[in-house]
Amino acid sequence: QVQLVESGGGLVQPGDSLKLSCAASGFIFSLYSMTWGRQAPGKGLEWVSTISSGGITRYTDSVKGRFTISRDNAKNTVSLQMNSLKPEDTAVYYCVTGRQDLQGERGQGTQVTVSS
């Protein structure tokens, strides 16, 4: 079965960086687009970034220039490098199979808190 395990979250100050990782198993990872979504307290799941099976990347406007998504098909991992973090980036971040509709399988999430 599909398994997605996120890691790398934490408590950081505004302007700091974090790198999230997602280890995937149970499906042919290289054939799938992979997406990061996030859910802030009291809000719905929001699309953040997608990387296609061919490595094409897309970002929501609020993270463009600050976040970078990447994948390693040899290791079945997808990562999200987050720079210049802002308090509004505080959320639980999820790794999701598929594209920005966020309808695929997702992991348990990793908490990112940006606070001074």
Short mmCIF file of C-alpha atoms in Angstrom, two decimals:
data_model
loop_
_atom_site.label_atom_id
_atom_site.label_comp_id
_atom_site.label_asym_id
_atom_site.label_seq_id
_atom_site.Cartn_x
_atom_site.Cartn_y
_atom_site.Cartn_z
CA GLN A 1 0.00 0.00 0.00
CA VAL A 2 1.01 3.60 -0.48
CA GLN A 3 3.06 5.00 2.37
CA LEU A 4 4.28 8.58 2.66
CA VAL A 5 6.38 9.70 5.61
CA GLU A 6 7.17 13.38 6.03
CA SER A 7 9.99 14.74 8.16
CA GLY A 8 11.95 17.90 8.77
CA GLY A 9 9.42 20.20 10.37
CA GLY A 10 10.09 22.28 13.44
CA LEU A 11 9.94 25.63 15.17
CA VAL A 12 11.94 28.38 13.49
CA GLN A 13 12.14 32.15 13.50
CA PRO A 14 11.00 34.39 10.65
CA GLY A 15 13.63 34.44 7.93
CA ASP A 16 14.98 31.00 8.76
CA SER A 17 15.05 27.95 6.49
CA LEU A 18 13.80 24.38 6.74
CA LYS A 19 13.96 21.41 4.43
CA LEU A 20 11.07 18.97 4.45
CA SER A 21 11.44 15.47 3.09
CA CYS A 22 8.93 12.79 2.16
CA ALA A 23 9.86 9.14 1.82
CA ALA A 24 7.49 7.26 -0.46
CA SER A 25 6.83 3.56 -0.90
CA GLY A 26 4.19 1.19 -2.21
CA PHE A 27 3.88 2.60 -5.73
CA ILE A 28 6.04 3.38 -8.75
CA PHE A 29 7.25 6.73 -7.50
CA SER A 30 8.98 7.83 -10.69
CA LEU A 31 5.71 7.72 -12.64
CA TYR A 32 3.82 10.10 -10.36
CA SER A 33 3.65 13.82 -9.90
CA MET A 34 4.19 14.67 -6.25
CA THR A 35 2.75 17.59 -4.36
CA TRP A 36 3.22 19.42 -1.08
CA GLY A 37 0.15 20.81 0.58
CA ARG A 38 -0.30 22.58 3.91
CA GLN A 39 -3.03 23.15 6.41
CA ALA A 40 -2.93 26.12 8.75
CA PRO A 41 -4.93 26.09 11.98
CA GLY A 42 -8.62 26.47 11.25
CA LYS A 43 -8.15 26.41 7.48
CA GLY A 44 -8.46 23.89 4.68
CA LEU A 45 -5.72 22.04 2.88
CA GLU A 46 -3.84 24.43 0.58
CA TRP A 47 -1.75 23.53 -2.44
CA VAL A 48 1.90 24.65 -2.14
CA SER A 49 3.95 23.04 -4.89
CA THR A 50 3.99 20.19 -7.39
CA ILE A 51 6.76 18.43 -9.26
CA SER A 52 5.85 16.31 -12.25
CA SER A 53 7.33 12.92 -13.03
CA GLY A 54 9.55 14.73 -15.51
CA GLY A 55 10.72 17.31 -13.01
CA ILE A 56 8.55 20.27 -14.02
CA THR A 57 7.78 22.39 -10.97
CA ARG A 58 4.91 24.69 -10.01
CA TYR A 59 4.37 26.87 -6.96
CA THR A 60 1.58 28.81 -5.39
CA ASP A 61 2.24 32.53 -5.67
CA SER A 62 2.87 33.07 -1.96
CA VAL A 63 5.94 30.79 -1.94
CA LYS A 64 7.46 31.53 -5.35
CA GLY A 65 11.11 32.51 -5.01
CA ARG A 66 11.27 31.16 -1.45
CA PHE A 67 10.43 27.44 -1.73
CA THR A 68 12.02 24.84 -4.00
CA ILE A 69 10.57 21.40 -4.62
CA SER A 70 12.78 18.55 -5.81
CA ARG A 71 12.67 14.81 -6.16
CA ASP A 72 15.10 11.90 -6.15
CA ASN A 73 13.59 9.00 -8.04
CA ALA A 74 16.45 6.70 -7.04
CA LYS A 75 15.60 7.21 -3.37
CA ASN A 76 11.82 7.66 -3.78
CA THR A 77 11.90 10.97 -2.00
CA VAL A 78 10.46 14.41 -2.60
CA SER A 79 11.72 17.45 -0.74
CA LEU A 80 10.68 21.02 -0.10
CA GLN A 81 13.40 23.54 0.66
CA MET A 82 11.80 26.49 2.40
CA ASN A 83 13.76 29.73 2.74
CA SER A 84 12.84 33.12 4.15
CA LEU A 85 10.07 31.60 6.20
CA LYS A 86 7.23 33.82 7.37
CA PRO A 87 4.72 33.40 10.20
CA GLU A 88 2.01 32.81 7.60
CA ASP A 89 3.89 29.69 6.49
CA THR A 90 2.97 28.06 9.80
CA ALA A 91 1.01 24.91 9.03
CA VAL A 92 1.09 21.15 8.94
CA TYR A 93 2.78 20.21 5.67
CA TYR A 94 1.68 17.11 3.81
CA CYS A 95 3.22 15.11 1.00
CA VAL A 96 0.52 14.08 -1.49
CA THR A 97 0.60 11.83 -4.52
CA GLY A 98 -0.56 13.47 -7.71
CA ARG A 99 -1.19 17.04 -8.68
CA GLN A 100 -2.49 20.23 -7.16
CA ASP A 101 -6.05 19.01 -6.67
CA LEU A 102 -4.69 17.25 -3.55
CA GLN A 103 -6.91 14.23 -4.13
CA GLY A 104 -4.18 11.62 -3.83
CA GLU A 105 -2.78 9.71 -0.90
CA ARG A 106 -1.08 11.75 1.78
CA GLY A 107 1.16 11.22 4.75
CA GLN A 108 0.68 12.09 8.39
CA GLY A 109 2.18 15.53 7.97
CA THR A 110 4.95 17.47 9.65
CA GLN A 111 4.42 20.64 11.67
CA VAL A 112 6.17 23.84 10.66
CA THR A 113 5.91 26.75 13.07
CA VAL A 114 7.41 30.13 12.24
CA SER A 115 7.43 32.42 15.24
CA SER A 116 9.69 34.90 16.98
#
